Amino acid sequence: MKKFKIILFLMLTIISCQLKNKNESEGKSKKIASEFIKGNKMDKDEFWKIIDYSIANSKNDKLEQEKTIVEKLSAYNPEQIIEFEIILRQLIIQADDFKIMGAQKIIEGYVSDDSYLYFRCWLIGKGEEIYKETIRNPDVLSDSISREDEFDFEELLYVSTKAYKIKTGKIEEDATFPRDVAYLKGLDYDFGAPPTKGVDWKEEDLPVTYPKLWRFFN
């Protein structure tokens, strides 16, 4: 009987901690969702603040997340919108690593030039914490995603253009637009991108390299 009471106590303690963590997480999300104070400069902190706000207000809906990012980004001046695009491209290029490519292979079952680019956009769209943790070790993704997720956020590539059009009133893209300016600064994530970082992998090695992720999707 004493042993049963100890087990029951431990179970109740675990459940209580889980509920507390859930409530704290929900409270934090509600705070983020209801508050957004625009900063005076566009840097990585400001970039991630916009992304985090869009996550909290999109309910895992990519189109809603895109809409939220464009809405917030269009409140900045044209130079800051361009800086957002520059930071976005830096993050896409930073995530160009064979480790990330291996994770995508496990999750989606294939890798192509376009899908790999959109996968990295999706990773950025998950927020700073998940992005940075995944760069260090993609196996942690198994703790923070669902099999039902859409691992594609192509729309993120165009939020700066849309925000810039709203801010400037320009309809046709020209050399002043964020994508052109960033490209001329050497930030190309496409055909002129830097070589993929890290060491290439063999498919048969993936279950051992990323055991948690492999078990989660297989």
CSV table of C-alpha atoms in Angstrom, one decimal:
chain,number,residue,atom,x,y,z
A,1,MET,CA,0.0,0.0,0.0
A,2,LYS,CA,2.8,2.4,0.9
A,3,LYS,CA,4.5,1.6,-2.5
A,4,PHE,CA,1.2,2.3,-4.3
A,5,LYS,CA,0.9,5.7,-2.5
A,6,ILE,CA,4.5,6.6,-3.5
A,7,ILE,CA,3.8,5.8,-7.2
A,8,LEU,CA,0.5,7.7,-7.1
A,9,PHE,CA,2.3,10.7,-5.6
A,10,LEU,CA,5.0,10.6,-8.3
A,11,MET,CA,2.3,10.4,-11.0
A,12,LEU,CA,0.4,13.3,-9.6
A,13,THR,CA,3.6,15.3,-9.3
A,14,ILE,CA,4.5,14.7,-12.9
A,15,ILE,CA,1.0,15.6,-14.1
A,16,SER,CA,1.1,18.8,-12.0
A,17,CYS,CA,4.5,19.8,-13.5
A,18,GLN,CA,3.2,19.1,-17.0
A,19,LEU,CA,0.1,21.3,-16.5
A,20,LYS,CA,2.2,24.1,-15.0
A,21,ASN,CA,4.6,24.0,-18.0
A,22,LYS,CA,1.7,24.0,-20.4
A,23,ASN,CA,0.0,27.0,-18.6
A,24,GLU,CA,3.3,28.9,-18.5
A,25,SER,CA,3.9,28.2,-22.2
A,26,GLU,CA,0.3,29.3,-23.1
A,27,GLY,CA,0.6,32.4,-21.0
A,28,LYS,CA,3.8,33.3,-22.7
A,29,SER,CA,2.2,32.8,-26.1
A,30,LYS,CA,-0.8,34.9,-25.2
A,31,LYS,CA,1.6,37.7,-24.1
A,32,ILE,CA,3.5,37.6,-27.3
A,33,ALA,CA,0.2,37.4,-29.3
A,34,SER,CA,-1.3,40.5,-27.6
A,35,GLU,CA,1.8,42.6,-27.6
A,36,PHE,CA,4.1,43.8,-30.4
A,37,ILE,CA,6.3,46.9,-29.9
A,38,LYS,CA,8.2,47.8,-33.1
A,39,GLY,CA,11.9,48.5,-32.5
A,40,ASN,CA,13.9,51.4,-33.9
A,41,LYS,CA,16.3,49.2,-35.9
A,42,MET,CA,16.1,46.0,-37.8
A,43,ASP,CA,18.6,43.5,-36.5
A,44,LYS,CA,18.4,39.8,-35.7
A,45,ASP,CA,16.6,40.4,-32.5
A,46,GLU,CA,13.9,42.4,-34.3
A,47,PHE,CA,13.8,39.8,-37.1
A,48,TRP,CA,13.1,37.0,-34.6
A,49,LYS,CA,10.6,39.1,-32.7
A,50,ILE,CA,8.5,39.4,-35.9
A,51,ILE,CA,8.8,35.7,-36.6
A,52,ASP,CA,7.9,34.7,-33.0
A,53,TYR,CA,4.9,37.1,-33.1
A,54,SER,CA,3.7,35.5,-36.4
A,55,ILE,CA,4.0,32.0,-34.9
A,56,ALA,CA,1.9,33.0,-31.9
A,57,ASN,CA,-0.8,34.5,-34.1
A,58,SER,CA,-1.0,32.0,-37.0
A,59,LYS,CA,-2.2,28.8,-35.3
A,60,ASN,CA,0.2,26.8,-37.5
A,61,ASP,CA,-1.4,28.3,-40.6
A,62,LYS,CA,1.4,29.2,-43.1
A,63,LEU,CA,-0.8,31.7,-45.0
A,64,GLU,CA,-1.8,33.4,-41.8
A,65,GLN,CA,1.8,33.5,-40.7
A,66,GLU,CA,2.9,35.1,-43.9
A,67,LYS,CA,0.1,37.6,-43.7
A,68,THR,CA,1.1,38.6,-40.1
A,69,ILE,CA,4.8,39.0,-41.1
A,70,VAL,CA,3.9,41.2,-44.0
A,71,GLU,CA,1.6,43.3,-41.9
A,72,LYS,CA,4.2,43.9,-39.2
A,73,LEU,CA,7.1,44.3,-41.6
A,74,SER,CA,5.3,46.9,-43.7
A,75,ALA,CA,5.3,49.3,-40.7
A,76,TYR,CA,9.1,49.6,-40.9
A,77,ASN,CA,10.9,52.0,-43.3
A,78,PRO,CA,12.1,50.7,-46.7
A,79,GLU,CA,15.7,50.4,-45.4
A,80,GLN,CA,14.6,48.2,-42.5
A,81,ILE,CA,12.5,46.0,-44.8
A,82,ILE,CA,15.6,45.5,-46.9
A,83,GLU,CA,17.6,44.6,-43.8
A,84,PHE,CA,15.0,42.0,-42.9
A,85,GLU,CA,15.6,40.4,-46.3
A,86,ILE,CA,19.3,40.5,-45.8
A,87,ILE,CA,19.0,38.7,-42.4
A,88,LEU,CA,16.6,36.2,-43.9
A,89,ARG,CA,19.1,35.3,-46.6
A,90,GLN,CA,21.9,35.1,-44.1
A,91,LEU,CA,19.9,32.6,-42.1
A,92,ILE,CA,18.9,30.5,-45.1
A,93,ILE,CA,22.6,30.3,-46.1
A,94,GLN,CA,23.7,29.5,-42.6
A,95,ALA,CA,21.2,26.6,-42.5
A,96,ASP,CA,22.7,25.2,-45.8
A,97,ASP,CA,24.4,22.3,-44.1
A,98,PHE,CA,24.4,18.6,-44.9
A,99,LYS,CA,23.0,18.0,-41.4
A,100,ILE,CA,19.9,19.9,-42.3
A,101,MET,CA,19.6,18.2,-45.6
A,102,GLY,CA,19.8,14.8,-43.9
A,103,ALA,CA,17.0,15.8,-41.5
A,104,GLN,CA,14.9,16.8,-44.5
A,105,LYS,CA,15.5,13.5,-46.1
A,106,ILE,CA,14.3,11.6,-43.1
A,107,ILE,CA,11.2,13.9,-42.6
A,108,GLU,CA,10.1,14.3,-46.2
A,109,GLY,CA,11.7,11.2,-47.8
A,110,TYR,CA,13.4,13.2,-50.6
A,111,VAL,CA,15.5,16.2,-51.2
A,112,SER,CA,15.5,18.6,-54.2
A,113,ASP,CA,16.9,22.1,-54.8
A,114,ASP,CA,13.5,23.7,-54.3
A,115,SER,CA,12.2,21.5,-51.4
A,116,TYR,CA,15.5,22.0,-49.5
A,117,LEU,CA,15.2,25.8,-49.8
A,118,TYR,CA,11.6,25.8,-48.7
A,119,PHE,CA,12.5,23.4,-45.9
A,120,ARG,CA,15.0,25.9,-44.5
A,121,CYS,CA,12.4,28.6,-44.8
A,122,TRP,CA,10.1,26.4,-42.8
A,123,LEU,CA,12.8,26.0,-40.2
A,124,ILE,CA,13.3,29.7,-39.9
A,125,GLY,CA,9.5,30.1,-39.6
A,126,LYS,CA,9.6,27.8,-36.5
A,127,GLY,CA,11.4,30.5,-34.6
A,128,GLU,CA,14.8,31.3,-33.2
A,129,GLU,CA,15.0,28.6,-30.5
A,130,ILE,CA,14.1,25.7,-32.8
A,131,TYR,CA,16.2,27.1,-35.6
A,132,LYS,CA,19.4,27.4,-33.5
A,133,GLU,CA,18.9,24.1,-31.8
A,134,THR,CA,18.4,22.3,-35.1
A,135,ILE,CA,21.5,23.9,-36.6
A,136,ARG,CA,23.4,22.4,-33.7
A,137,ASN,CA,21.7,19.0,-33.8
A,138,PRO,CA,18.8,18.2,-36.2
A,139,ASP,CA,17.8,15.2,-34.0
A,140,VAL,CA,16.1,17.6,-31.6
A,141,LEU,CA,13.4,18.4,-34.2
A,142,SER,CA,11.6,15.2,-33.1
A,143,ASP,CA,10.8,17.0,-29.8
A,144,SER,CA,9.1,20.0,-31.4
A,145,ILE,CA,7.3,19.0,-34.6
A,146,SER,CA,4.4,16.9,-35.7
A,147,ARG,CA,4.1,14.4,-38.5
A,148,GLU,CA,1.2,16.5,-39.8
A,149,ASP,CA,3.3,19.6,-40.2
A,150,GLU,CA,3.9,21.1,-43.7
A,151,PHE,CA,7.6,21.3,-44.0
A,152,ASP,CA,7.6,24.1,-46.5
A,153,PHE,CA,7.4,27.8,-46.1
A,154,GLU,CA,8.1,29.1,-49.6
A,155,GLU,CA,6.0,32.2,-48.8
A,156,LEU,CA,8.7,33.5,-46.5
A,157,LEU,CA,10.8,34.3,-49.5
A,158,TYR,CA,8.4,36.9,-50.6
A,159,VAL,CA,7.3,38.7,-47.5
A,160,SER,CA,9.9,41.5,-47.9
A,161,THR,CA,8.8,42.2,-51.4
A,162,LYS,CA,5.1,42.4,-50.4
A,163,ALA,CA,5.9,44.6,-47.4
A,164,TYR,CA,8.2,46.9,-49.5
A,165,LYS,CA,5.4,47.3,-52.1
A,166,ILE,CA,2.9,48.3,-49.3
A,167,LYS,CA,5.4,50.7,-47.8
A,168,THR,CA,6.6,52.4,-51.0
A,169,GLY,CA,3.5,52.2,-53.1
A,170,LYS,CA,5.6,50.7,-55.9
A,171,ILE,CA,3.9,47.9,-58.0
A,172,GLU,CA,6.7,46.8,-60.3
A,173,GLU,CA,9.9,45.5,-58.8
A,174,ASP,CA,13.1,47.3,-59.6
A,175,ALA,CA,16.7,47.4,-58.4
A,176,THR,CA,15.6,49.1,-55.1
A,177,PHE,CA,13.6,46.2,-53.9
A,178,PRO,CA,14.9,44.0,-51.0
A,179,ARG,CA,15.6,40.9,-53.1
A,180,ASP,CA,17.7,42.8,-55.6
A,181,VAL,CA,19.6,44.7,-53.0
A,182,ALA,CA,20.4,41.6,-51.0
A,183,TYR,CA,21.4,39.7,-54.1
A,184,LEU,CA,23.8,42.4,-55.2
A,185,LYS,CA,25.4,42.2,-51.7
A,186,GLY,CA,26.3,38.6,-52.5
A,187,LEU,CA,23.5,36.9,-50.5
A,188,ASP,CA,22.4,34.4,-53.1
A,189,TYR,CA,20.7,31.2,-51.7
A,190,ASP,CA,20.2,29.8,-55.2
A,191,PHE,CA,22.6,28.9,-58.0
A,192,GLY,CA,25.3,31.3,-56.7
A,193,ALA,CA,25.0,30.1,-53.1
A,194,PRO,CA,28.2,29.2,-51.1
A,195,PRO,CA,29.0,25.4,-51.0
A,196,THR,CA,26.9,23.4,-48.6
A,197,LYS,CA,28.6,23.1,-45.2
A,198,GLY,CA,29.6,19.9,-43.4
A,199,VAL,CA,30.1,16.4,-44.6
A,200,ASP,CA,27.8,14.7,-47.1
A,201,TRP,CA,25.9,11.6,-45.8
A,202,LYS,CA,24.9,8.2,-47.1
A,203,GLU,CA,21.2,7.3,-46.7
A,204,GLU,CA,21.9,4.1,-44.8
A,205,ASP,CA,23.8,6.1,-42.2
A,206,LEU,CA,20.8,8.4,-41.3
A,207,PRO,CA,19.1,6.1,-38.8
A,208,VAL,CA,22.3,6.0,-36.7
A,209,THR,CA,23.2,9.7,-37.2
A,210,TYR,CA,19.7,10.9,-36.2
A,211,PRO,CA,18.1,8.1,-34.2
A,212,LYS,CA,15.3,10.1,-32.6
A,213,LEU,CA,14.2,11.7,-35.8
A,214,TRP,CA,14.4,8.4,-37.7
A,215,ARG,CA,12.2,6.6,-35.1
A,216,PHE,CA,9.7,9.5,-35.1
A,217,PHE,CA,9.2,9.3,-38.9
A,218,ASN,CA,9.7,5.6,-39.5
